[in-house]
Amino acid sequence: MNTDTADESWLARLPKAELHLHIEGTLEPELMFELAQRNGVKLPFADVEAVRAAYQFDDLQSFLDLYYQGMNVLRTSADFHDLALAYFRRAHADGVVHIDVMFDPQGHLKRGITLQTLMDGLLQAMADAQAESGLSTALILSFLRDLPAEDAMAVLEAAAPWYNRIAAVGLDSAERGHPPGKFAAVYARAKSLGLARTAHAGEEGPPAYISEALDALDVCRIDHGVRCIEDTAVVARLRDAQIPLTVCPLSNVALRVVDKLANHQLPAMLAAGLNVTLNSDDPAYFGGGMLANFNACATAFGWNRETFRMLATNSVQAAFMPEGRRSALISDIARH
Ligand code: ADE
Ligand code: ZN
């Protein structure tokens, strides 16, 4: 078995699944300007450089303010299509073979954009990417946790025409002060509809939110989860149940969940036997996509190929994809 240190071109060719990706967080400044012009939207930035210069965050909320502002240029199905297909192409170049794509309907509905507009654009981009490169994708309809649970329930009901095109529901936006239990009824309804469930927990919020997401929402994965390491009982539970954690290293540095990558919880999480995956979260805002995250970890932690094979295998094992594709990809990773 090859235990060489992983290098950039080997990492680029390693088949990997991305499980934690907000499609609205893939909006690069260049496309932001193009769509603003297309739709006659005035941006509060002079140029692309000014947008990039604004990407200095103190915490999750300071990012979310910009993230919701950026969404404002997305108006038509073509806009959502172009946004998603552009990211799918970049991800494919990074060696990504599958993406579980989170999207935030409430960020668009409140601006008068219909679910039909949003879904038409995303579904067309997914079909185009599949035809172009074989990239498979699944959708995670995510609720904004800082809005009332009743709003989330209304979105879930409004999504009825697309239940067969949605793999799971998710929970994102400002974590602190919005514990998972607030959405217990919404998640129970999603479960009754046959939808899988994930939730952000333990990014900025305390480890107790991770346990609460498992207990009150019956999630099959935890998004982020890095603060689990502060509570040995939570770590033991996550390890024993092998709950997949969708960790986003560059995001955690950008949003100051950790001060620098060298101090990230990842090595301790691997040492504890947790089921870790690597992801980009909002690649346009946090310094790069999947390959940038893999490369940054290779540099910071010196992981060997065996470790990266394990991380890639974890991602495919936990992805929302057909079983035949899953077993074929796991074989591809083992041979890489
Ligand atoms: N929405 C987009 N990115 C997010 C993140 N990292 N945490 C919470 N909500 C988000
Ligand atoms: Zn996220």
PDB file of N, CA and C in Angstrom, residues 11 20 34 59 111-112 130 145 147 172 218 239 290 293 314 320 329 331:
ATOM      1  N   LEU A  11      -3.922  14.522  -5.221  1.00  0.00           N
ATOM      2  CA  LEU A  11      -5.159  14.944  -4.533  1.00  0.00           C
ATOM      3  C   LEU A  11      -6.215  15.406  -5.534  1.00  0.00           C
ATOM      4  N   HIS A  20     -20.940  19.275   1.952  1.00  0.00           N
ATOM      5  CA  HIS A  20     -21.300  20.524   2.636  1.00  0.00           C
ATOM      6  C   HIS A  20     -20.937  21.690   1.728  1.00  0.00           C
ATOM      7  N   GLU A  34     -21.501  40.197 -13.355  1.00  0.00           N
ATOM      8  CA  GLU A  34     -22.177  39.848 -14.618  1.00  0.00           C
ATOM      9  C   GLU A  34     -23.696  39.772 -14.412  1.00  0.00           C
ATOM     10  N   ASP A  59     -16.739  36.785  12.192  1.00  0.00           N
ATOM     11  CA  ASP A  59     -17.513  35.651  12.717  1.00  0.00           C
ATOM     12  C   ASP A  59     -18.535  35.233  11.660  1.00  0.00           C
ATOM     13  N   ARG A 111     -37.326  37.698  -1.431  1.00  0.00           N
ATOM     14  CA  ARG A 111     -37.045  38.714  -2.456  1.00  0.00           C
ATOM     15  C   ARG A 111     -38.008  38.594  -3.634  1.00  0.00           C
ATOM     16  N   GLY A 112     -39.022  37.737  -3.476  1.00  0.00           N
ATOM     17  CA  GLY A 112     -40.024  37.596  -4.529  1.00  0.00           C
ATOM     18  C   GLY A 112     -39.653  36.598  -5.613  1.00  0.00           C
ATOM     19  N   GLN A 130     -24.323  16.463 -15.170  1.00  0.00           N
ATOM     20  CA  GLN A 130     -24.321  15.002 -15.308  1.00  0.00           C
ATOM     21  C   GLN A 130     -23.987  14.614 -16.750  1.00  0.00           C
ATOM     22  N   ARG A 145     -32.240  29.090  10.235  1.00  0.00           N
ATOM     23  CA  ARG A 145     -32.616  28.825  11.633  1.00  0.00           C
ATOM     24  C   ARG A 145     -32.900  30.097  12.419  1.00  0.00           C
ATOM     25  N   LEU A 147     -34.911  32.337  11.379  1.00  0.00           N
ATOM     26  CA  LEU A 147     -36.298  32.682  11.091  1.00  0.00           C
ATOM     27  C   LEU A 147     -37.203  31.706  11.851  1.00  0.00           C
ATOM     28  N   ASP A 172     -29.307  25.881   8.414  1.00  0.00           N
ATOM     29  CA  ASP A 172     -28.099  26.723   8.407  1.00  0.00           C
ATOM     30  C   ASP A 172     -28.430  28.133   8.873  1.00  0.00           C
ATOM     31  N   ASP A 218     -33.162  13.959  14.578  1.00  0.00           N
ATOM     32  CA  ASP A 218     -32.858  12.647  13.999  1.00  0.00           C
ATOM     33  C   ASP A 218     -32.068  12.790  12.694  1.00  0.00           C
ATOM     34  N   ARG A 239     -18.418   9.064  17.772  1.00  0.00           N
ATOM     35  CA  ARG A 239     -17.531   7.961  17.360  1.00  0.00           C
ATOM     36  C   ARG A 239     -18.279   6.634  17.368  1.00  0.00           C
ATOM     37  N   MET A 290     -12.903  22.500  -3.126  1.00  0.00           N
ATOM     38  CA  MET A 290     -12.514  21.233  -2.480  1.00  0.00           C
ATOM     39  C   MET A 290     -11.009  21.009  -2.513  1.00  0.00           C
ATOM     40  N   ASN A 293      -9.109  23.076  -0.111  1.00  0.00           N
ATOM     41  CA  ASN A 293      -9.244  22.565   1.267  1.00  0.00           C
ATOM     42  C   ASN A 293      -8.370  21.336   1.486  1.00  0.00           C
ATOM     43  N   ASN A 314     -14.943   8.136   3.271  1.00  0.00           N
ATOM     44  CA  ASN A 314     -15.987   8.602   4.197  1.00  0.00           C
ATOM     45  C   ASN A 314     -17.023   9.452   3.457  1.00  0.00           C
ATOM     46  N   PHE A 320     -25.549  11.301  -0.502  1.00  0.00           N
ATOM     47  CA  PHE A 320     -26.876  10.893  -0.974  1.00  0.00           C
ATOM     48  C   PHE A 320     -26.734  10.502  -2.444  1.00  0.00           C
ATOM     49  N   LEU A 329     -17.499   3.963  -6.808  1.00  0.00           N
ATOM     50  CA  LEU A 329     -16.590   5.040  -6.416  1.00  0.00           C
ATOM     51  C   LEU A 329     -15.655   4.606  -5.288  1.00  0.00           C
ATOM     52  N   SER A 331     -14.485   1.667  -4.840  1.00  0.00           N
ATOM     53  CA  SER A 331     -13.431   0.879  -5.499  1.00  0.00           C
ATOM     54  C   SER A 331     -12.431   1.792  -6.199  1.00  0.00           C
TER      55      SER A 331
END
